[in-house]
XYZ file of N, CA, C and O in Angstrom:
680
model
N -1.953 19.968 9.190
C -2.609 19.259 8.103
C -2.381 17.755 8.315
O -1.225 17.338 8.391
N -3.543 16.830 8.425
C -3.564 15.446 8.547
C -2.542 15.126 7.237
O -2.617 15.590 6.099
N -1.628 14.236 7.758
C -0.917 13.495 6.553
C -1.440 11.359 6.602
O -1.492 10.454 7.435
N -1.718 11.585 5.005
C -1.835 10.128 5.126
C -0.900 9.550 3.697
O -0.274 9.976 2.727
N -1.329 8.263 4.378
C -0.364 7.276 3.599
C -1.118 6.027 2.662
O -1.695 5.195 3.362
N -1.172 5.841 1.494
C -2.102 4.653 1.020
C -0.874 4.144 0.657
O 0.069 4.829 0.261
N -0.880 2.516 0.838
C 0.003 1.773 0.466
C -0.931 0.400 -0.731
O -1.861 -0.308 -0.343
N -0.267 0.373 -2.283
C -0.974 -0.727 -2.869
C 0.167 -1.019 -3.851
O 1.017 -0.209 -4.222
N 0.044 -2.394 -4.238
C 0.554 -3.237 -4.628
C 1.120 -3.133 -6.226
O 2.235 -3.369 -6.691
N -0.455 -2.563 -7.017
C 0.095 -2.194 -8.057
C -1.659 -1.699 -8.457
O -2.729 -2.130 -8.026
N -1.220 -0.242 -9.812
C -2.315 1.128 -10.076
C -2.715 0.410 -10.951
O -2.684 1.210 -11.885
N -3.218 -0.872 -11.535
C -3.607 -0.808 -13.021
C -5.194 -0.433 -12.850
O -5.855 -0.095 -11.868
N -5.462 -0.604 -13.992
C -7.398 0.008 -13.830
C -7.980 -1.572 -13.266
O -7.781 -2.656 -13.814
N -8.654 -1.331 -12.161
C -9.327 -2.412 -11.516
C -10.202 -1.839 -10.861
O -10.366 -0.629 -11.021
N -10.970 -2.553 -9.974
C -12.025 -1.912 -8.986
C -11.317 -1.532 -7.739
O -11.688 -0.387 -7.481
N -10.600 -1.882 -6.973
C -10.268 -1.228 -5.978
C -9.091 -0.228 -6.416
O -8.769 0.709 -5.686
N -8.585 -0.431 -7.413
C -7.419 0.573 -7.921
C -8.254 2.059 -8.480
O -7.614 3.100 -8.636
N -9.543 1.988 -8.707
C -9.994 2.829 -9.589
C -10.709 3.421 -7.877
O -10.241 4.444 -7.377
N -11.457 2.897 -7.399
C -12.060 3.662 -6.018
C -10.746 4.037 -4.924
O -10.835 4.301 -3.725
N -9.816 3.979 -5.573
C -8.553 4.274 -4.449
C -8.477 5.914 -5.356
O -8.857 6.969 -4.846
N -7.906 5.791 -6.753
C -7.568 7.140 -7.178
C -9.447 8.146 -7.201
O -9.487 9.357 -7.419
N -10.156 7.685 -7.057
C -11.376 8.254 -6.875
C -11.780 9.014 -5.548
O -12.550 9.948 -5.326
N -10.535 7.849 -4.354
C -10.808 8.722 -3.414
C -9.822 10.010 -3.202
O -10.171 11.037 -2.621
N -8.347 9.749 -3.852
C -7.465 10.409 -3.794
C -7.854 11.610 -4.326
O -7.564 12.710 -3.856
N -8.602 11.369 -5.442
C -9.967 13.051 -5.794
C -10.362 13.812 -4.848
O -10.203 15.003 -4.578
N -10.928 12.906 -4.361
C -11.972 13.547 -3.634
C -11.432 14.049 -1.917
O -12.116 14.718 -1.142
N -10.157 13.550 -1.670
C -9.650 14.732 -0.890
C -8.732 16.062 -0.777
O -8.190 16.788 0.057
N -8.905 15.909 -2.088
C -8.893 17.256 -2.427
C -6.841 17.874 -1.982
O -6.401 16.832 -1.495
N -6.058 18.559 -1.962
C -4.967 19.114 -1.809
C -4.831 20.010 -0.467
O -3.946 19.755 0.349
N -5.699 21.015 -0.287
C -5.701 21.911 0.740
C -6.171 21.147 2.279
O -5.569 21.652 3.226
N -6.992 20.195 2.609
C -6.973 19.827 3.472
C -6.023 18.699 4.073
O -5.754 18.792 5.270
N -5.462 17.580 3.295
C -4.604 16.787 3.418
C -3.467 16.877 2.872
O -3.168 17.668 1.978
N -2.521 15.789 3.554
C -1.047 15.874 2.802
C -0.957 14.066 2.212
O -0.751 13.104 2.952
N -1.030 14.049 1.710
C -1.584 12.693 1.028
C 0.109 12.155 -0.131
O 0.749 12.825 -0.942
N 0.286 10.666 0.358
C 1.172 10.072 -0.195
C 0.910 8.902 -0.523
O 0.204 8.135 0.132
N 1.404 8.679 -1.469
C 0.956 6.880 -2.268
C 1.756 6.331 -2.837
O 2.183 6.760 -3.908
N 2.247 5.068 -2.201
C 3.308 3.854 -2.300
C 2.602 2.828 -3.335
O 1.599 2.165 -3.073
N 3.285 2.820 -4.511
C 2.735 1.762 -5.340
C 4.077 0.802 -5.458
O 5.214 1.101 -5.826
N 3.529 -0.464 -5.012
C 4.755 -0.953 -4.757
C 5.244 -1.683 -5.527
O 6.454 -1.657 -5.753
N 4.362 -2.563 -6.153
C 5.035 -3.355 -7.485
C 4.236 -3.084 -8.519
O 3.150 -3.659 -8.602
N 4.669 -2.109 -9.531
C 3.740 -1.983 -10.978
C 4.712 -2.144 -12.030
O 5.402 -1.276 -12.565
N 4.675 -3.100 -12.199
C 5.340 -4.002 -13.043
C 4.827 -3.915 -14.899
O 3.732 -4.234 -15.361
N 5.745 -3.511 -15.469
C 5.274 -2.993 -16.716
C 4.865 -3.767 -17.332
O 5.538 -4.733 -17.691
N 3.050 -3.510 -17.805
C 3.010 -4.822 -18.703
C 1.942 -4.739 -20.087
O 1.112 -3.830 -20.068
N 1.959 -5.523 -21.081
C 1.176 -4.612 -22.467
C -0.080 -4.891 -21.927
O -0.519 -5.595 -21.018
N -0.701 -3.821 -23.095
C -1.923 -3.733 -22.890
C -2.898 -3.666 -21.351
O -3.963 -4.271 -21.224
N -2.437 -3.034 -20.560
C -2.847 -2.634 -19.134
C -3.017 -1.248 -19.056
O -2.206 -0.538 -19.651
N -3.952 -0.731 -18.411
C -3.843 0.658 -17.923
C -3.496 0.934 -16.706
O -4.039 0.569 -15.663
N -2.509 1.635 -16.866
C -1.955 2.498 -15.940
C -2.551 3.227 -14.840
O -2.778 4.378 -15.212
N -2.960 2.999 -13.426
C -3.563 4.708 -13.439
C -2.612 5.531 -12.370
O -3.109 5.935 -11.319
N -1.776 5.670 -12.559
C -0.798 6.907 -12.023
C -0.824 7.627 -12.616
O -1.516 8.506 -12.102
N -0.473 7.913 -13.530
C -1.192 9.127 -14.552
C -2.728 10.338 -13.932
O -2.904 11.552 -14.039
N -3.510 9.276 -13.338
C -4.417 9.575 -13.465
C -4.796 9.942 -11.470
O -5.944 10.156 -11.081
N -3.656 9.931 -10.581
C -3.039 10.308 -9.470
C -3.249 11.798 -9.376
O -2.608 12.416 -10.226
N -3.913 12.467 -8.640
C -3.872 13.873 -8.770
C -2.742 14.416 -8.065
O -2.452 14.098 -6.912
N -1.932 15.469 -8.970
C -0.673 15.935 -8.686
C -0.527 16.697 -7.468
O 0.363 17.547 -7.500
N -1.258 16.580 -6.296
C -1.093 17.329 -4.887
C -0.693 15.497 -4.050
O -0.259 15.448 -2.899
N -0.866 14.611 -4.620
C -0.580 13.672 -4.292
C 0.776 13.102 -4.520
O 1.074 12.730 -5.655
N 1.622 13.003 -3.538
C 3.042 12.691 -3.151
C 2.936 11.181 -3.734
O 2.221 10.423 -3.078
N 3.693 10.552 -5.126
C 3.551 9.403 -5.214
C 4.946 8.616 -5.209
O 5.849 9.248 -5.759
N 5.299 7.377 -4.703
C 6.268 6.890 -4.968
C 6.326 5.067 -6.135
O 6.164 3.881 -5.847
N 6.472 5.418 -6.732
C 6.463 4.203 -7.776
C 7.623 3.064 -7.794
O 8.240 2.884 -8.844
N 7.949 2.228 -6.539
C 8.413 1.330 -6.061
C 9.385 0.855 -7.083
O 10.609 0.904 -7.204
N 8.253 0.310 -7.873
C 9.068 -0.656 -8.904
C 9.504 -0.214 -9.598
O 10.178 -1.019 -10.240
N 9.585 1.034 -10.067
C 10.534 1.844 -11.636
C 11.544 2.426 -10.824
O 12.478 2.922 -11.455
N 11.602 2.499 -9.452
C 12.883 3.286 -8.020
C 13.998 2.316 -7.693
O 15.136 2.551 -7.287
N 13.281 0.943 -8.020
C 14.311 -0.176 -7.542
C 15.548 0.047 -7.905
O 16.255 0.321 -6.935
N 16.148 0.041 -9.004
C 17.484 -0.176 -9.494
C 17.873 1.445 -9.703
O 18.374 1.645 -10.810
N 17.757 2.517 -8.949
C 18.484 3.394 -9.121
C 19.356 3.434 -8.435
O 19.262 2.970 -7.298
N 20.792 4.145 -9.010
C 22.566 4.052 -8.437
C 21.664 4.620 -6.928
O 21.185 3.680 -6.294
N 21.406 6.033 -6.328
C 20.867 6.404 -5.406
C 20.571 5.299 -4.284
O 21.033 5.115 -3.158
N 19.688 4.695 -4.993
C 18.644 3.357 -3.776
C 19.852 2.875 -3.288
O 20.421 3.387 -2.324
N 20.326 1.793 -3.982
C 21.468 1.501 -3.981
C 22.686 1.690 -3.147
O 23.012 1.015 -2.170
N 23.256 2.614 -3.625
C 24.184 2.617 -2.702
C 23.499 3.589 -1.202
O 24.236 3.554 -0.217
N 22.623 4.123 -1.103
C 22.095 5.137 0.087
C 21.864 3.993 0.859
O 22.360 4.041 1.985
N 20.847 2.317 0.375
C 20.339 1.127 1.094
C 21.878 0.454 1.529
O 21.684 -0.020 2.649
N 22.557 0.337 1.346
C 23.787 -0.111 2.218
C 24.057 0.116 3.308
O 24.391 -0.663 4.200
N 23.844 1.987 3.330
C 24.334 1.947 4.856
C 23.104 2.687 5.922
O 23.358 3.276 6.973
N 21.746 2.471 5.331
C 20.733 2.409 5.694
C 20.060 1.232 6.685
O 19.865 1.277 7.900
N 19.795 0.230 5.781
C 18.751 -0.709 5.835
C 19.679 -2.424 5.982
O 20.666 -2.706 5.303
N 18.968 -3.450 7.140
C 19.623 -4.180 6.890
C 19.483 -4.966 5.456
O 18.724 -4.704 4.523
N 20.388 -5.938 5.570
C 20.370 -7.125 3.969
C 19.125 -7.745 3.870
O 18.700 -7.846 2.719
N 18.235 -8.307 5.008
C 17.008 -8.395 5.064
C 15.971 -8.237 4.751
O 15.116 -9.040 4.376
N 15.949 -6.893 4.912
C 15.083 -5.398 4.920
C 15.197 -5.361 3.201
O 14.130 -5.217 2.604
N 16.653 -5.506 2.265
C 16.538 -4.892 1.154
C 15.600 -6.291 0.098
O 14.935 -6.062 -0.912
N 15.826 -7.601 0.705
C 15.057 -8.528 0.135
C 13.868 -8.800 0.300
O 13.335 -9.318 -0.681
N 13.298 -8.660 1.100
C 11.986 -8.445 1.317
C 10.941 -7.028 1.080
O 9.778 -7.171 0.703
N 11.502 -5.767 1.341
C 10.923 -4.748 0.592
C 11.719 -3.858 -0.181
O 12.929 -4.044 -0.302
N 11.054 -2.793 -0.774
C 11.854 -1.703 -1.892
C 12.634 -0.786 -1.064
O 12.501 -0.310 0.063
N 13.355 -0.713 -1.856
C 14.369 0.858 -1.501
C 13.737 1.889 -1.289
O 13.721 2.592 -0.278
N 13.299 1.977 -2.072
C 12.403 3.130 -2.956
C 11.363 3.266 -1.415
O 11.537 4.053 -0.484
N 10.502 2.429 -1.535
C 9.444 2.110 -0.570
C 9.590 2.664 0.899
O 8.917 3.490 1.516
N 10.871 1.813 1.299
C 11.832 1.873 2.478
C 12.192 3.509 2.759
O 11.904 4.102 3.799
N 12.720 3.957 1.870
C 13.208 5.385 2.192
C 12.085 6.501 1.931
O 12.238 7.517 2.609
N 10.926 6.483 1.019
C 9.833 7.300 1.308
C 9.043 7.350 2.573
O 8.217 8.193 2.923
N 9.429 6.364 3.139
C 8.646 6.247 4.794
C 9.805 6.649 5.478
O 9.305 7.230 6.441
N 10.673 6.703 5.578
C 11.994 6.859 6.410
C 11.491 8.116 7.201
O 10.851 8.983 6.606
N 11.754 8.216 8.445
C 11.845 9.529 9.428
C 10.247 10.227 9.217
O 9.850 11.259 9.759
N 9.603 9.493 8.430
C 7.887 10.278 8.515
C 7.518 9.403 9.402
O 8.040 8.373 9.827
N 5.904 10.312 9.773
C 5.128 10.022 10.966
C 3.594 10.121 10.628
O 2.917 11.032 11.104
N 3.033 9.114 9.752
C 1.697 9.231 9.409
C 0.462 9.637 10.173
O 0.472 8.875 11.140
N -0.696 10.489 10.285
C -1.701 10.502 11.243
C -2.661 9.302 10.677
O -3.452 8.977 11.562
N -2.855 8.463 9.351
C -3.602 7.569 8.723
C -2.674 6.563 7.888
O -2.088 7.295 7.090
N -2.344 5.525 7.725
C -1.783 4.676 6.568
C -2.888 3.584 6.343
O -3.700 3.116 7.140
N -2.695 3.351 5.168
C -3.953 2.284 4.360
C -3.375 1.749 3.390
O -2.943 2.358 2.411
N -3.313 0.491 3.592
C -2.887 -1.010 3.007
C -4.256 -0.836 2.395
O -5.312 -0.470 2.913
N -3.954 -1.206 1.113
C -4.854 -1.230 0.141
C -4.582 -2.680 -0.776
O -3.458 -2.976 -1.182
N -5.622 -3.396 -0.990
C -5.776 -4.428 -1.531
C -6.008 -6.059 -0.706
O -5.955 -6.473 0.452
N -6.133 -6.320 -1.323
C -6.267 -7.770 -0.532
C -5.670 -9.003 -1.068
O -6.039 -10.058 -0.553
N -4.869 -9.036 -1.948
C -4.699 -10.012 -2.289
C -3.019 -10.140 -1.995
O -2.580 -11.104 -2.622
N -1.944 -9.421 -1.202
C -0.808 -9.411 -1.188
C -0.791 -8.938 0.556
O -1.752 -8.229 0.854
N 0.000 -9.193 1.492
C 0.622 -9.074 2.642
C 0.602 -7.717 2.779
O 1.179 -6.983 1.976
N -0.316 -7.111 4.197
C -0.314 -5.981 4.735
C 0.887 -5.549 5.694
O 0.817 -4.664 6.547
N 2.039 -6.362 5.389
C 3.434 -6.458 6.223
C 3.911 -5.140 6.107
O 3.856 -4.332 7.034
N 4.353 -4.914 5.054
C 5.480 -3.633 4.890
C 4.355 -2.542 5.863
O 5.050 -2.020 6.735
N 3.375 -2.220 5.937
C 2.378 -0.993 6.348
C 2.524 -1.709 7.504
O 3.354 -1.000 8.071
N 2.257 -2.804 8.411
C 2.323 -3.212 9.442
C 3.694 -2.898 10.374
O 3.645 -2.374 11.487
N 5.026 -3.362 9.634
C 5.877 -3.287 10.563
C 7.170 -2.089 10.176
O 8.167 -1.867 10.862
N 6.700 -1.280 8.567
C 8.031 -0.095 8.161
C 6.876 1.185 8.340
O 7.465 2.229 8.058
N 6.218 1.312 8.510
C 5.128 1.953 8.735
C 5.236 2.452 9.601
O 5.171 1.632 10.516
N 5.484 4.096 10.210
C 4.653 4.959 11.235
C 3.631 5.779 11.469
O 3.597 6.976 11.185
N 2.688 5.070 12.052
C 1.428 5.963 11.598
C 0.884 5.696 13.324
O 1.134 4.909 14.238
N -0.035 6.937 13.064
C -0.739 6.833 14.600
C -1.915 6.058 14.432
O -2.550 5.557 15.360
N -2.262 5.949 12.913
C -3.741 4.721 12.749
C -3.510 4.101 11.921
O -2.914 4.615 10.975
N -3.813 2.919 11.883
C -3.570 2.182 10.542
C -4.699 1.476 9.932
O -5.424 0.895 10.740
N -4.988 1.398 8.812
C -6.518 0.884 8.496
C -5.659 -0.559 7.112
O -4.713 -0.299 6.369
N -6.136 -1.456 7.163
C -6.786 -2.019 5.927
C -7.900 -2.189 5.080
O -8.988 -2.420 5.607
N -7.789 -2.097 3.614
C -8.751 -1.672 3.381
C -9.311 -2.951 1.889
O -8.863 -2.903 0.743
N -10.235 -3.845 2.349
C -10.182 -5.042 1.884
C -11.653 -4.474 0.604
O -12.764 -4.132 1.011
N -11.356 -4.501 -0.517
C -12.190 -4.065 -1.881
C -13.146 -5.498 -2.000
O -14.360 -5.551 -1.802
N -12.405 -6.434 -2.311
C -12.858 -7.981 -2.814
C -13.339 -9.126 -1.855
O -12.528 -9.380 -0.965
N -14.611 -9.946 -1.853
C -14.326 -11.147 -1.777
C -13.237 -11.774 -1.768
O -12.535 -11.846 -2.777
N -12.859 -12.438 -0.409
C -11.233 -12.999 -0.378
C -11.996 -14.620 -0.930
O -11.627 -15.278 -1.903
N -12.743 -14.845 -0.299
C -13.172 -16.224 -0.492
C -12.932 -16.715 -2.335
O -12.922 -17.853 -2.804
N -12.839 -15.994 -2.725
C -13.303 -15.924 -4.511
C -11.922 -16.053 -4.950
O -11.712 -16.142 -6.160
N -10.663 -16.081 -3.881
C -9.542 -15.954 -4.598
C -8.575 -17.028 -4.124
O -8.078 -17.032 -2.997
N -8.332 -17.984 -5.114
C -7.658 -19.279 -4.915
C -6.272 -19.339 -4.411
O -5.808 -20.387 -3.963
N -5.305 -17.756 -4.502
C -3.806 -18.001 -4.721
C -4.287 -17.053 -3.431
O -3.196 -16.635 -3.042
N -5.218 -16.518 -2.610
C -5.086 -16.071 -1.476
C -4.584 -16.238 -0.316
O -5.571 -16.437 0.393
N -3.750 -16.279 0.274
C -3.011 -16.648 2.012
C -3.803 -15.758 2.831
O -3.597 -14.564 2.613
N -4.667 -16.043 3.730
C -4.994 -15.610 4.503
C -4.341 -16.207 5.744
O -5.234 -16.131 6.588
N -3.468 -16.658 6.214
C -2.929 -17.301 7.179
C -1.683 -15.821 7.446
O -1.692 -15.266 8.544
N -0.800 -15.381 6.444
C -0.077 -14.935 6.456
C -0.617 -13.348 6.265
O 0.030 -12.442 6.790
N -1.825 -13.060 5.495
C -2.186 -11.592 5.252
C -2.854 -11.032 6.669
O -2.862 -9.839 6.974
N -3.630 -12.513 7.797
C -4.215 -11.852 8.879
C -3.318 -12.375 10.200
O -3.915 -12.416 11.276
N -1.845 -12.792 10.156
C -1.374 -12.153 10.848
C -0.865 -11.018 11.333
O -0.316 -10.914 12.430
N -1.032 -10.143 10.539
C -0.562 -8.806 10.510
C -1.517 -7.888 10.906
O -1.369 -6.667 10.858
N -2.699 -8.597 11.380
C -4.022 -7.575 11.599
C -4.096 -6.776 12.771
O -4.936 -5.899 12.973
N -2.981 -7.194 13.701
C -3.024 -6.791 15.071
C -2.279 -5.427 14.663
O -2.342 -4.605 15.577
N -1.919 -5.190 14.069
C -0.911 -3.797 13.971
C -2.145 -2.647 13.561
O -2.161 -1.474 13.934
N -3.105 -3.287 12.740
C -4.359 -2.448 12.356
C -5.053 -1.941 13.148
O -5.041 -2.620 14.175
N -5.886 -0.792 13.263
C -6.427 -0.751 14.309
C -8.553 -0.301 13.386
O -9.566 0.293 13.755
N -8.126 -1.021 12.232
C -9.460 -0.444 11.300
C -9.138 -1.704 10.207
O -8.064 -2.155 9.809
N -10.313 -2.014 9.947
C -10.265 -3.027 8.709
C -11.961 -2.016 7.578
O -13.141 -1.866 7.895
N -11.454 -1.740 6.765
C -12.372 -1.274 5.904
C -12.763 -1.985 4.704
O -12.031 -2.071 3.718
N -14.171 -2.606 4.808
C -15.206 -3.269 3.761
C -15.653 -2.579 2.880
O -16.342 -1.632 3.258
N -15.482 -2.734 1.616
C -16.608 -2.092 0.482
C -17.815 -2.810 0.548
O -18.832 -2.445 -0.043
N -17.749 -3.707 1.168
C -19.521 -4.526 1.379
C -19.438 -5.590 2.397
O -18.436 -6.268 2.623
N -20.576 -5.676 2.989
C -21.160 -6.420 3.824
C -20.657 -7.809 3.429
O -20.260 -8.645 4.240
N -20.717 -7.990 1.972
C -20.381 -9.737 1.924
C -18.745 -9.527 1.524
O -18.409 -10.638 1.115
N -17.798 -8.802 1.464
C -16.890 -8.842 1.761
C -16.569 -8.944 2.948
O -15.600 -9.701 3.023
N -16.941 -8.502 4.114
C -16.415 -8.472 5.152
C -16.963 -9.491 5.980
O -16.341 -9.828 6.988
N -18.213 -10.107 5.641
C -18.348 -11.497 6.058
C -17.139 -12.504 5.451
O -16.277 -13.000 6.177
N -17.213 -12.697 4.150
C -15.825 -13.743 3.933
C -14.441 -13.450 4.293
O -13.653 -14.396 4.308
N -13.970 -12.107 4.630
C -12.834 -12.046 5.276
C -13.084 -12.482 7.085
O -12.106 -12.905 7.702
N -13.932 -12.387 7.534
C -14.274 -12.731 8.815
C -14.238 -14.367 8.608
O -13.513 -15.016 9.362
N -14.957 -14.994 7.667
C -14.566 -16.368 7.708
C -13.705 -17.175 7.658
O -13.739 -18.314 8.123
N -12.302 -16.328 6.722
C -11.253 -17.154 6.126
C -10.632 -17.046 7.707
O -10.289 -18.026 8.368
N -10.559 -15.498 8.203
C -9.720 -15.591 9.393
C -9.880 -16.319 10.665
O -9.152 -16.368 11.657
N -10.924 -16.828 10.415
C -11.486 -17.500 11.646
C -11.017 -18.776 11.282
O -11.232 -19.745 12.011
């Protein structure tokens, strides 16, 4: 059974958050082994959630509510370097540990495809860009497309998305 990996930033109801759990539907339990790293969902009012809304054949890990458990904690000591624990999650860090993805997908565009680039084992790796980057002012594209070489797939929801990510990187 193909195992894959979606990696995103954070589930609230958005457009690429909502066509991510739409696709997680639509592959269904029996053919895949499907896991999903949400890495910073940061509790906040009046937002919707959609993990909830994650279909339960789907392996999920929720980054940011994993951080401060005694577990992470003391297991990341004699794990992971001091490095490693400031720059990504515990939580994050040890759900990938000793797996071997056949697909992983960096999902979103507006945050560093790093952690999927370099804690990541996968035999393919895709990014998967929802938005107009051009449209987004607090965007780094200097730092999000160095990491592109580890990709071996960049996935457009549209034609004029993937023209302005072709522009910024150029």
């Amino acid at each position: 059974m193909p195992e894959l990996l979606f990696v995103i930033n954070q589930l609230y109801k958005g457009g690429a958050e909502t066509s991510l759990v739409n696709l997680l539907r639509q592959l269904g339990g029996s053919e895949y082994s499907v896991d999903l790293i949400v890495m910073n969902q940061v509790p906040m009012k009046n937002v919707v959630s959609l993990i909830p809304k994650v279909p339960s054949y789907v392996s999920v890990c929720d980054a940011y509510a994993d951080r401060d458990s005694m577990k992470n904690r003391i297991g990341s000591k004699y794990l992971y370097k001091q490095g490693e624990l400031k720059k990504y999650s515990t939580a994050a860090l040890n759900f990938v540990r000793n797996k071997v993805y056949d697909w992983a997908f960096h999902v979103g565009e507006w945050w560093s495809p790093e952690f999927v680039a370099e804690k990541v084992v996968a035999k393919h790796k895709a990014v998967w860009i929802h938005s107009d980057l051009s449209k987004a002012g607090y965007f780094d594209g200097a730092h999000y497309f160095d990491y592109l070489d580890a990709f071996e797939k960049c996935i457009f929801v549209s034609q004029n998305s993937m023209k302005s990510s072709i522009a910024i990187a150029i």
